[in-house]
Amino acid sequence: MIQEEIFTSGVAVQVQKERDRELGIGSNEKAVKYLGQDYDLIKMECQQNGVLFKDESFPTAPSSLGFKELGPGSPKIHGVQWKRPTEITPNPQFIVDGATRTDICQGALGDCWLLAAIASLTLNEKILHRVVPHGQSFQQGYCGVFHFQLWQFGEWCDVVIDDLLPVKDGKLLFVHSAAGNEYWSALLEKAYAKANGSYEALSGGSTSEGFEDFTGGVTEWFDLKKPPSDLFLIIKKALERGSLLGCSIDITSQFDMESVTFKKLVKGHAYSLTGAKEVNHRGQMVKLIRVRNPWGEVEWTGPWSDNSREWNEVDPSFRDQVRIQMEDGEFWMSFQDFTREFTRLEICNLTPDALKDARIRNWNTSLYSGSWRKGSTAGGCRNFPATFWINPQFKVRLNEIDDQNQGEKGCSLLVALMQKDRRKQRRLGQDMETIGYAIYEVPRECLGQSGVHLKKDFFLTHASQARSEQFINLREVSTRFKLPQGEYIVVPSTFEPNKDGDFVIRVFTEKQADTEELDDENTANLPDEKELSEMELDEGFKSLFSQLAGPDRQISAPELKTILNRIIAKHKDLRTDGFCLDSCRTMVNLMDKDGNGKLGMVEFNALWCKIRHYLGVFRKYDLDKSGTISAYEMRLALENAGFKLSNRMHQLIITRYAETDLDLNFDSFVCCLIRLEMVFRAFKALDTDKDGIVEFNLFQWLSLTMFA
């Protein structure tokens, strides 16, 4: 019963989330209150009670620092104390003279990727203050509580923290400002750590993660060994629009990690790209790129570095203009050197814009949340044809081709697949799954149709039109395509089947397009039930019933259990633990029309006919003759029995009825189908006006859910 309570409460949570989305909750203006914490309410209560806020949901404990290298007992956290800024410096400030790139200096945590993203964030004040709300201070109204807004997998979350920060030897352990008394960046890092479970969960990553979590934008990746011809223009336009840019040098082995090159660039380290200029040098225009190292110390020493002779050979006014903005850790280099020395560039498009085109245009965007679940929707990639088809499917209808002056004719779209909450699961020994997607053209017979989840035969006989560049264990995989007008199916998956996970898939198109999740509607094609009288029943059945039912000519749940288990024991091809009493009670309650808690002859006959019918379906789809039905065979068996169900319903059924090996025994199969049939028939009977909506009072709802 405990499992069923968890199961139903989980359904209620999902329904509530869907309702919240319909009300616009999750937008930046109506951010979700993370862990239910309300910043304004907490602040008011602290001020009324004259206390400083202490956040019990992210306590000042080793568990908040980490789980392995920063976990309990680790020498790295020996001597760590948690202190408020008011205890660390005499005059703490939240922000001094605006948020700048020098406010972000790396500490003893390998989250340079995050700090590079924060540094880029300071270049766009409007975007910055979506993340760092105005009005926060260590002076006016101070009570130890702060909040930040982060985009998390499709929705904005308002994350509340206290200002107790980890300190070692009198200094902040993690991110800090160069000024020493400015704390907005350290507090933002703490909010991000809280959202991901701990500080250590932030170790290692891609700058694009931070970019997207601060903007809700989408990131494109560029291989600098094969850059597009107009990359410098792309960078300039991106910077002008406030897009966030990061770059890095790939490592060839773990020994390369954070090793320093001859010209003082750090391998495997995340840099932010903060500027792009062209300068007249000796009569030639030279393209320059400005890059920042979050460490704030190790800088490029090649041409155009801080003290290089090239600066003596340009117009002094230009030199003074660009070099006056130089900060510790920030340097210029030629675009040519940039593409030679660095390996990868990431650009997070805020609106997002079509950066590869000369004109600014906004994408049309769609976002869907989904999940992969063992046995129901986790089919793995195309290498696993028996299960690939059960993955979630999404349809994109490309209605318009791009403007004719944009080169190759077709419709541009960008598909981004992001897996959710994987950093939180690191403490459990889990990390990013290997993910990707394939794109198929909709078959002619399904054009224009909704509610059609394509089955195995289609994928066995059709090749993909396009796919993600690779399956990779990153948080997000995104690729840009140009396809002909038409309808397409996007199938996101993990590389291997049976990998549980949640995901967000976003589709961006240059022109107007329609998108929808392709999923079967919940329907049941059930034969009309003929009400038989005792007189119409077969004499042999009457005799059998008299023997089974006893003198009261009624069959109770315990008697039904005995009867069914005697019969099922004769079928040696079925693997079953037997019908349990709870299942038999359910069947009695579902079939008992006169409400006496037992089955009469006619009621038992109806149940008996259903069980015989479902036995035939079970044997047909027990393809390997194991005496069980696998979770994947179950979907086909349900369709044969007359039920078409959505992905979510299949997930619930497998959670409720499958064994740990994802197989269903015969008794579970029968109980599932009988319950499904009775619920569908009950809904049909109550839906008197046939509008697909039924209203219940509390008693009716309890009667249907508690005793079905």
XYZ file of C-alpha atoms in Angstrom:
708
model
C 0.000 0.000 0.000
C 2.915 2.388 0.684
C 4.102 1.975 -2.933
C 0.617 2.803 -4.200
C 0.395 5.927 -2.005
C 3.725 7.173 -3.385
C 2.525 6.325 -6.881
C -0.721 8.316 -6.565
C 0.909 11.260 -4.790
C 3.444 11.437 -7.638
C 0.579 11.630 -10.125
C -0.928 14.499 -8.142
C 2.387 16.390 -8.246
C 2.592 15.969 -12.038
C -0.978 17.220 -12.491
C -0.239 20.262 -10.314
C 2.899 21.058 -12.346
C 0.874 20.985 -15.566
C -1.666 23.377 -14.071
C 1.109 25.711 -12.900
C 2.560 25.836 -16.421
C -0.846 26.760 -17.834
C -0.924 29.712 -15.390
C 2.479 30.937 -16.595
C 4.320 29.880 -13.437
C 7.938 29.248 -14.358
C 8.381 32.407 -16.422
C 10.943 34.973 -15.263
C 8.069 37.179 -14.068
C 6.432 34.277 -12.155
C 9.426 32.223 -11.089
C 8.865 28.948 -9.274
C 9.724 29.250 -5.576
C 12.538 26.713 -5.254
C 11.781 24.223 -2.463
C 8.685 26.351 -1.756
C 10.757 29.106 -0.109
C 9.299 32.615 -0.478
C 11.991 35.321 -0.290
C 9.648 38.184 0.631
C 7.907 36.151 3.328
C 11.184 34.901 4.849
C 12.638 38.407 4.874
C 9.536 39.862 6.528
C 9.509 37.167 9.245
C 13.229 37.647 9.977
C 12.794 41.421 10.264
C 9.765 41.052 12.541
C 11.607 38.604 14.796
C 14.922 40.456 14.689
C 16.902 37.382 13.553
C 19.246 36.533 10.701
C 18.011 33.875 8.288
C 19.550 30.405 8.528
C 18.643 28.097 5.642
C 17.985 24.594 6.941
C 17.396 23.316 3.374
C 21.076 23.991 2.531
C 22.730 23.747 5.942
C 26.180 24.881 7.064
C 27.353 21.272 6.996
C 29.835 19.094 5.077
C 26.971 17.696 2.980
C 26.479 21.143 1.420
C 30.163 21.325 0.506
C 30.302 17.968 -1.224
C 30.302 14.202 -1.176
C 33.774 13.029 -2.239
C 36.757 15.363 -2.507
C 34.839 17.973 -0.510
C 32.799 15.420 1.427
C 32.671 14.729 5.154
C 36.115 13.755 6.462
C 37.985 15.097 3.436
C 41.227 16.941 4.348
C 40.260 19.670 1.865
C 37.450 20.840 4.159
C 39.404 20.555 7.392
C 39.183 23.857 9.221
C 36.313 25.224 7.088
C 33.949 27.560 8.909
C 30.738 29.182 7.709
C 30.656 32.938 8.191
C 28.507 35.821 7.097
C 30.134 38.654 5.114
C 29.517 40.894 8.113
C 31.887 38.602 10.047
C 34.508 38.435 7.278
C 35.017 42.092 6.289
C 34.191 45.323 8.158
C 32.122 46.898 5.386
C 30.624 44.200 3.157
C 28.855 45.276 -0.031
C 26.524 43.347 -2.279
C 27.595 45.158 -5.494
C 30.168 47.980 -5.732
C 29.983 50.305 -8.764
C 28.021 47.753 -10.750
C 28.771 44.098 -11.391
C 32.029 43.699 -13.299
C 34.207 40.854 -14.502
C 36.743 41.424 -11.690
C 34.076 40.461 -9.163
C 34.615 36.833 -10.167
C 37.865 35.206 -9.047
C 38.097 31.431 -8.802
C 38.587 29.696 -5.477
C 39.298 26.085 -4.506
C 36.572 24.642 -6.733
C 36.859 23.449 -10.328
C 33.920 25.533 -11.544
C 35.786 27.804 -13.959
C 33.057 26.993 -16.497
C 30.479 28.619 -14.205
C 32.657 31.614 -13.414
C 33.317 32.191 -17.111
C 29.555 32.306 -17.615
C 29.095 34.717 -14.694
C 31.833 36.949 -16.108
C 30.051 37.095 -19.468
C 26.806 37.824 -17.652
C 28.230 41.122 -16.376
C 28.448 42.409 -19.950
C 24.658 42.663 -20.181
C 23.087 44.566 -17.285
C 19.517 43.694 -18.267
C 20.249 39.961 -18.323
C 22.339 40.221 -15.152
C 19.457 41.671 -13.167
C 17.097 38.902 -14.249
C 19.475 36.615 -12.361
C 20.551 39.020 -9.610
C 17.396 40.904 -8.545
C 17.696 44.562 -7.555
C 17.285 45.795 -3.999
C 19.588 43.395 -2.146
C 21.997 44.861 0.369
C 24.017 44.314 3.538
C 22.729 47.638 4.849
C 19.092 48.532 4.208
C 16.759 45.810 5.478
C 19.580 43.305 5.921
C 18.574 40.071 7.657
C 20.911 37.493 6.128
C 18.629 36.372 3.263
C 19.304 36.763 -0.471
C 17.780 35.334 -3.621
C 18.692 34.682 -7.258
C 16.748 33.529 -10.285
C 18.051 30.609 -12.325
C 16.617 29.006 -15.448
C 16.342 25.313 -14.670
C 15.253 22.942 -17.417
C 12.494 25.030 -18.909
C 11.400 27.163 -15.987
C 12.772 30.032 -13.924
C 13.316 29.266 -10.240
C 13.743 31.774 -7.423
C 16.434 30.279 -5.171
C 16.626 31.620 -1.612
C 19.860 31.331 0.420
C 21.317 32.609 3.647
C 24.641 34.474 3.465
C 26.729 32.016 5.486
C 29.716 31.286 3.230
C 32.482 28.663 3.607
C 35.718 30.260 4.864
C 39.160 28.760 5.403
C 42.105 30.573 6.973
C 40.022 33.727 7.082
C 39.340 33.770 3.320
C 36.398 32.696 1.179
C 36.961 29.111 0.088
C 35.317 29.506 -3.294
C 34.548 32.412 -5.644
C 35.469 35.907 -4.432
C 35.879 39.403 -5.782
C 39.165 41.151 -6.409
C 37.981 44.009 -4.179
C 37.568 41.620 -1.256
C 34.415 43.165 0.212
C 31.969 42.520 -2.687
C 29.819 39.415 -2.299
C 27.191 39.130 -5.057
C 29.247 36.580 -7.037
C 29.964 34.392 -3.984
C 26.273 34.394 -3.074
C 25.247 33.593 -6.662
C 27.656 30.650 -6.643
C 26.039 29.448 -3.397
C 22.542 29.665 -4.911
C 23.763 27.661 -7.913
C 25.356 25.095 -5.592
C 22.089 24.780 -3.669
C 20.114 24.207 -6.882
C 22.557 21.425 -7.801
C 22.829 19.771 -4.391
C 26.294 20.882 -3.241
C 29.355 22.944 -4.145
C 31.237 19.868 -5.328
C 28.452 19.093 -7.814
C 29.634 22.199 -9.712
C 33.112 20.796 -10.321
C 33.770 20.342 -14.037
C 31.390 21.346 -16.764
C 30.686 23.326 -19.873
C 30.316 27.093 -19.922
C 27.140 26.612 -21.950
C 25.431 25.195 -18.841
C 25.967 28.435 -16.960
C 25.058 30.502 -20.012
C 21.731 28.766 -20.401
C 20.900 28.722 -16.695
C 21.372 32.491 -16.555
C 19.417 33.284 -19.708
C 17.124 30.479 -20.809
C 18.877 30.760 -24.177
C 20.298 28.059 -26.408
C 23.965 27.368 -27.032
C 25.688 26.673 -30.327
C 29.134 25.088 -30.481
C 31.863 25.892 -32.989
C 34.911 23.735 -33.724
C 37.708 26.283 -34.068
C 39.759 23.843 -36.121
C 37.002 24.015 -38.750
C 35.500 27.492 -38.225
C 32.889 28.979 -40.561
C 34.285 31.674 -42.840
C 32.286 34.428 -41.132
C 33.065 33.429 -37.533
C 34.550 36.809 -36.552
C 31.350 38.519 -37.741
C 29.303 35.949 -35.814
C 31.293 36.762 -32.647
C 30.925 40.539 -33.098
C 27.180 40.312 -33.685
C 26.793 37.984 -30.700
C 28.629 40.402 -28.403
C 26.587 43.352 -29.681
C 23.376 41.509 -28.801
C 24.573 40.569 -25.336
C 24.994 36.885 -26.135
C 27.299 34.984 -23.797
C 30.495 33.473 -25.212
C 32.934 30.920 -23.816
C 36.007 29.158 -25.207
C 38.377 26.390 -24.173
C 41.314 24.224 -25.256
C 40.559 20.506 -25.422
C 42.777 18.116 -23.510
C 44.153 14.903 -24.976
C 44.562 13.167 -21.602
C 43.927 13.784 -17.913
C 47.586 14.819 -17.598
C 46.749 17.842 -19.777
C 44.007 19.081 -17.445
C 44.799 22.668 -16.447
C 48.340 22.389 -17.788
C 49.755 25.701 -19.041
C 50.996 26.128 -22.606
C 54.221 27.902 -23.580
C 52.264 31.132 -24.106
C 50.355 30.853 -20.807
C 47.021 29.439 -21.919
C 45.431 26.781 -19.681
C 44.212 23.533 -21.252
C 40.838 22.149 -20.213
C 39.995 25.510 -18.637
C 36.910 27.611 -19.370
C 37.526 31.158 -20.562
C 34.944 33.819 -21.357
C 35.171 35.802 -24.580
C 34.387 39.442 -23.790
C 35.278 41.588 -26.797
C 36.030 41.768 -30.529
C 37.638 44.702 -32.370
C 39.424 45.481 -35.621
C 42.555 47.655 -35.490
C 44.773 49.279 -38.106
C 48.229 47.824 -37.596
C 50.957 48.911 -40.006
C 48.343 49.758 -42.627
C 46.456 46.454 -42.329
C 43.241 45.733 -40.468
C 43.831 43.080 -37.799
C 40.985 41.260 -36.059
C 41.389 41.096 -32.253
C 39.584 39.002 -29.635
C 39.420 39.804 -25.907
C 39.440 36.794 -23.596
C 39.221 36.491 -19.813
C 40.635 33.825 -17.502
C 38.499 33.457 -14.333
C 41.664 32.623 -12.406
C 42.607 36.268 -12.907
C 46.343 35.527 -12.964
C 47.577 33.419 -15.887
C 47.406 35.417 -19.139
C 48.370 34.973 -22.783
C 51.906 36.205 -23.486
C 51.851 36.073 -27.288
C 51.135 38.891 -29.812
C 48.693 41.561 -28.575
C 49.095 40.503 -24.934
C 49.263 43.247 -22.280
C 52.881 44.309 -22.807
C 53.484 43.189 -26.387
C 55.127 45.521 -28.890
C 52.098 45.417 -31.233
C 50.351 47.994 -29.038
C 53.127 50.511 -29.795
C 52.291 50.316 -33.497
C 48.589 51.317 -33.402
C 46.767 54.597 -33.022
C 47.336 55.749 -29.387
C 43.681 56.770 -28.972
C 42.512 53.282 -29.932
C 45.139 51.709 -27.681
C 44.037 53.808 -24.728
C 40.374 53.108 -25.443
C 40.655 49.303 -25.433
C 43.452 48.899 -22.893
C 41.858 51.133 -20.273
C 39.208 48.433 -19.935
C 41.769 45.712 -19.342
C 41.380 43.811 -16.093
C 43.562 41.283 -14.365
C 43.157 37.979 -16.159
C 41.810 39.645 -19.310
C 43.862 39.910 -22.506
C 43.703 40.560 -26.240
C 44.968 38.226 -28.940
C 44.631 38.156 -32.701
C 41.664 36.305 -34.137
C 44.127 34.169 -36.088
C 45.932 33.143 -32.893
C 42.596 32.624 -31.162
C 41.406 30.063 -33.723
C 44.834 28.383 -33.702
C 45.268 28.161 -29.917
C 41.696 27.467 -28.778
C 39.665 24.407 -29.760
C 36.058 25.217 -29.018
C 33.745 28.232 -28.918
C 30.305 28.310 -27.300
C 27.776 31.050 -28.014
C 24.577 31.260 -26.011
C 21.936 33.027 -28.098
C 19.727 34.989 -25.770
C 16.661 35.636 -27.863
C 18.052 33.448 -29.485
C 19.198 35.123 -32.709
C 20.202 33.535 -35.980
C 23.868 34.360 -35.616
C 24.969 32.902 -38.920
C 22.952 35.424 -40.898
C 23.717 39.059 -41.596
C 20.323 40.261 -40.350
C 18.950 39.933 -36.839
C 15.882 37.724 -36.632
C 14.333 35.957 -33.690
C 13.745 32.237 -33.608
C 10.328 30.701 -33.105
C 10.664 28.460 -30.067
C 8.917 25.430 -28.558
C 9.766 23.546 -25.369
C 8.609 20.153 -24.107
C 9.457 18.221 -20.960
C 9.711 14.455 -21.137
C 11.197 11.431 -19.460
C 12.831 8.120 -20.208
C 11.636 5.311 -17.948
C 12.763 1.712 -17.890
C 10.225 -0.523 -19.540
C 8.043 2.200 -20.999
C 9.862 5.104 -22.679
C 13.611 4.359 -22.385
C 14.232 2.643 -25.709
C 17.846 3.585 -26.375
C 19.199 4.701 -29.764
C 18.604 3.273 -33.249
C 21.155 0.526 -32.499
C 18.377 -1.122 -30.462
C 15.552 -1.592 -33.025
C 13.381 -3.719 -30.738
C 12.892 -0.851 -28.294
C 13.874 2.382 -30.107
C 10.245 3.060 -31.088
C 9.049 3.399 -27.498
C 11.058 6.602 -26.952
C 9.055 9.846 -26.741
C 8.348 11.373 -30.164
C 7.849 15.025 -31.155
C 6.528 16.371 -34.447
C 7.760 19.534 -36.184
C 5.862 20.941 -39.143
C 8.095 23.265 -41.180
C 5.677 25.536 -42.998
C 7.951 28.140 -44.614
C 11.355 28.064 -46.269
C 14.008 30.611 -45.266
C 14.316 33.862 -47.157
C 15.830 33.235 -50.589
C 18.894 35.416 -49.965
C 20.159 33.086 -47.253
C 21.987 30.575 -49.412
C 20.818 26.973 -49.550
C 17.062 26.624 -49.963
C 15.238 25.030 -47.060
C 13.920 25.545 -43.523
C 16.393 26.222 -40.712
C 15.824 24.693 -37.309
C 17.890 24.020 -34.223
C 17.036 21.099 -31.946
C 18.439 21.121 -28.394
C 18.071 18.111 -26.069
C 18.923 18.694 -22.394
C 18.981 16.092 -19.617
C 17.753 17.233 -16.221
C 19.124 17.181 -12.664
C 22.167 15.016 -13.370
C 24.537 17.087 -11.195
C 22.323 16.461 -8.174
C 22.747 12.730 -8.683
C 26.542 12.806 -8.576
C 26.520 12.118 -4.852
C 24.757 8.841 -5.744
C 27.566 7.884 -8.110
C 25.645 8.865 -11.243
C 26.609 11.384 -13.888
C 25.503 12.560 -17.317
C 23.911 9.967 -19.570
C 25.003 9.711 -23.207
C 22.175 11.357 -25.172
C 21.232 12.364 -28.709
C 18.323 12.316 -31.153
C 17.270 11.311 -34.655
C 14.881 13.109 -37.050
C 12.535 11.247 -39.416
C 10.187 12.391 -42.137
C 6.543 11.723 -41.245
C 5.103 8.929 -43.431
C 2.552 10.068 -45.994
C -0.328 8.189 -44.352
C 0.253 10.071 -41.070
C 0.605 13.606 -42.458
C -1.542 16.117 -40.605
C -2.486 13.639 -37.884
C -2.149 14.179 -34.153
C -2.060 11.594 -31.404
C -0.094 9.024 -33.421
C 2.904 7.396 -31.758
C 4.802 5.615 -34.557
C 5.518 1.960 -33.923
C 8.439 -0.407 -34.427
C 7.732 -1.336 -38.054
C 8.120 2.274 -39.204
C 11.592 2.661 -37.724
C 12.680 -0.726 -39.059
C 11.902 0.360 -42.621
C 12.764 4.087 -42.651
C 16.129 5.836 -42.340
C 16.560 9.079 -40.422
C 16.629 12.371 -42.336
C 19.015 13.979 -39.838
C 20.397 13.422 -36.350
C 22.399 15.107 -33.632
C 26.058 15.374 -34.502
C 26.873 12.765 -31.882
C 25.629 10.930 -28.832
C 27.604 12.423 -25.960
C 27.520 12.632 -22.163
C 26.947 16.390 -22.027
C 23.995 18.049 -20.335
C 22.776 19.304 -23.716
C 23.157 18.241 -27.321
C 22.185 20.832 -29.936
C 22.563 20.892 -33.722
C 21.409 23.236 -36.473
C 19.779 21.789 -39.619
C 18.296 22.956 -42.896
C 15.506 20.661 -44.115
C 12.889 20.817 -46.876
C 9.342 21.925 -46.016
C 7.332 19.134 -44.451
C 6.592 17.238 -41.257
C 9.294 15.599 -39.184
C 9.535 13.464 -36.070
C 12.273 14.079 -33.499
C 13.081 11.034 -31.347
C 15.286 11.885 -28.323
C 16.974 8.989 -26.552
C 19.782 7.815 -24.354
C 22.400 5.758 -26.175
C 21.495 2.536 -24.343
C 17.961 1.435 -23.414
C 16.641 1.210 -19.860
C 18.332 4.402 -18.666
C 16.015 6.440 -16.462
C 16.148 10.189 -16.926
C 14.197 13.385 -17.437
C 14.795 15.783 -20.280
C 13.771 19.019 -21.949
C 13.675 19.257 -25.729
C 13.620 22.645 -27.416
C 12.954 23.314 -31.079
C 13.971 26.631 -32.659
C 12.931 27.491 -36.204
C 13.806 30.468 -38.408
C 10.274 30.719 -39.782
C 6.857 29.880 -38.407
C 6.502 26.201 -37.520
C 4.104 23.987 -35.587
C 5.291 21.501 -32.978
C 3.572 18.913 -30.805
C 4.357 15.836 -28.790
C 3.378 12.732 -30.722
C 1.615 10.521 -28.274
C -1.274 8.106 -28.355
C -4.484 9.424 -26.879
C -5.924 7.458 -23.983
C -8.696 5.485 -25.651
C -10.302 2.072 -25.289
C -12.059 0.145 -28.052
C -14.104 -2.240 -25.957
C -16.965 -4.463 -27.118
C -20.429 -3.739 -25.803
C -21.137 -5.825 -22.715
C -24.199 -8.006 -22.996
C -26.027 -8.464 -19.713
C -26.751 -12.187 -19.406
C -29.276 -13.693 -17.057
C -28.633 -16.925 -15.174
C -31.038 -18.645 -17.564
C -28.728 -17.847 -20.515
C -25.621 -19.267 -18.938
C -24.185 -22.608 -20.016
C -25.298 -25.519 -17.837
C -21.726 -26.693 -17.442
C -20.729 -23.269 -16.100
C -23.691 -23.270 -13.704
C -22.593 -26.624 -12.325
C -19.006 -25.400 -11.966
C -20.141 -22.249 -10.199
C -22.264 -24.263 -7.727
C -19.205 -26.306 -6.819
C -16.993 -23.253 -6.427
C -19.378 -20.889 -4.673
C -20.673 -23.091 -1.904
C -24.096 -22.908 -0.222
C -24.461 -19.089 -0.357
C -23.994 -19.139 -4.181
C -21.645 -16.130 -3.876
C -17.874 -15.888 -4.328
C -15.952 -13.680 -1.892
C -12.458 -12.276 -2.467
C -10.732 -15.071 -0.446
C -12.749 -17.691 -2.355
C -11.849 -16.040 -5.660
C -8.164 -16.182 -4.698
C -8.401 -19.914 -4.029
C -10.307 -20.576 -7.274
C -8.013 -18.589 -9.554
C -4.823 -19.988 -8.064
C -6.056 -23.572 -8.444
C -6.828 -22.909 -12.090
C -3.621 -21.015 -12.854
C -1.502 -23.741 -11.277
C -2.617 -26.057 -14.105
C -1.106 -23.727 -16.735
C 2.559 -24.653 -16.489
C 3.549 -22.185 -19.218
C 2.634 -19.174 -17.052
C 5.116 -17.678 -14.595
C 3.196 -16.317 -11.662
C 3.271 -15.994 -7.905
C -0.473 -16.443 -7.898
C -3.246 -13.922 -7.400
C -2.938 -12.128 -4.088
C -5.896 -11.289 -1.881
C -5.609 -7.573 -2.619
C -5.857 -8.225 -6.383
C -8.879 -10.440 -5.854
C -10.551 -7.776 -3.731
C -9.966 -5.302 -6.569
C -11.547 -7.661 -9.103
C -14.530 -8.303 -6.869
C -15.043 -4.587 -6.283
C -14.822 -3.870 -10.003
C -17.247 -6.619 -11.052
C -19.651 -6.399 -8.090
C -22.675 -4.541 -9.468
C -25.089 -5.070 -6.583
C -22.606 -3.809 -3.957
C -22.648 -6.800 -1.588
C -18.887 -7.360 -1.788
C -19.215 -10.747 -3.496
C -19.699 -12.103 -7.009
C -22.887 -13.800 -8.031
C -23.095 -16.271 -10.894
C -23.588 -13.663 -13.643
C -20.856 -11.389 -12.243
C -18.416 -14.284 -11.920
C -19.207 -15.373 -15.500
C -18.336 -11.892 -16.766
C -15.022 -11.977 -14.865
C -14.285 -15.493 -16.046
C -14.799 -14.491 -19.707
C -12.442 -11.534 -19.316
C -9.713 -13.674 -17.753
C -9.972 -16.242 -20.584
C -9.771 -13.442 -23.183
C -6.762 -11.846 -21.500
C -5.047 -15.241 -21.261
C -5.197 -15.430 -25.066
C -3.699 -11.941 -25.415
C -0.987 -12.757 -22.875
C 0.128 -15.895 -24.712
C 0.132 -14.102 -28.079
C 2.542 -11.400 -26.841
C 4.723 -13.600 -24.693
C 7.017 -13.658 -27.713
C 9.908 -15.464 -26.049
C 7.590 -17.978 -24.332
C 9.031 -17.069 -20.950
C 5.670 -17.211 -19.200
C 5.810 -13.456 -18.695
C 5.296 -10.339 -20.801
C 8.135 -7.828 -20.950
C 7.390 -4.175 -20.364
C 7.993 -3.544 -24.090
C 5.678 -6.371 -25.179
C 3.086 -4.930 -22.794
C 2.461 -1.872 -24.965
C 1.641 -4.073 -27.962
C -0.482 -6.397 -25.831
C -2.510 -3.480 -24.511
C -3.190 -2.293 -28.047
C -4.342 -5.775 -29.029
C -6.682 -5.791 -26.046
C -8.226 -2.513 -27.260
C -6.294 0.094 -25.248
C -4.228 2.945 -26.682
C -2.428 4.745 -23.901
C -0.109 7.747 -23.640
C 3.546 7.509 -22.663
C 2.715 8.797 -19.207
C 0.097 6.081 -18.694
C 2.545 3.397 -19.803
C 5.080 4.713 -17.319
C 2.497 4.524 -14.543
C 1.437 1.001 -15.516
C 5.009 -0.328 -15.573
C 5.744 1.385 -12.250
C 2.643 -0.161 -10.711
C 2.552 -3.663 -12.205
C 6.009 -4.717 -13.462
C 8.531 -6.693 -11.449
C 12.068 -5.413 -10.863
C 13.228 -7.240 -14.029
C 10.591 -5.257 -16.005
C 8.487 -8.364 -16.671
C 4.797 -8.727 -15.871
C 3.456 -11.983 -14.467
C 0.098 -13.264 -15.629
C -1.697 -12.234 -12.436
C -0.393 -8.650 -12.693
C -1.317 -8.563 -16.376
C -4.904 -9.638 -15.681
C -5.357 -7.223 -12.773
C -4.033 -4.358 -14.891
C -6.325 -5.037 -17.856
C -9.427 -5.613 -15.773
C -8.819 -2.399 -13.869
C -8.221 -0.496 -17.101
C -11.387 -1.853 -18.662
C -13.546 -1.079 -15.655
C -12.176 2.473 -15.298
C -12.768 3.202 -18.984
C -16.298 1.771 -18.767
C -17.016 3.792 -15.610
C -15.826 6.995 -17.258
C -17.907 6.304 -20.364
C -21.003 5.729 -18.249
C -20.475 8.956 -16.290
C -19.652 11.063 -19.367
C -23.301 11.456 -20.260
C -22.848 14.409 -22.632
C -19.851 12.760 -24.358
C -17.570 15.806 -24.018
C -14.664 13.873 -22.499
C -15.091 15.544 -19.096
C -16.593 14.048 -15.944
C -17.279 15.924 -12.723
C -17.075 14.158 -9.357
C -18.049 15.111 -5.872
C -15.681 13.963 -3.139
C -17.682 10.825 -2.303
C -17.795 9.729 -5.946
C -14.072 10.360 -6.335
C -13.213 8.389 -3.196
C -15.521 5.564 -4.196
C -13.896 5.260 -7.595
C -10.264 5.584 -6.481
C -10.245 3.895 -3.088
C -12.164 0.772 -4.000
C -11.413 0.269 -7.691
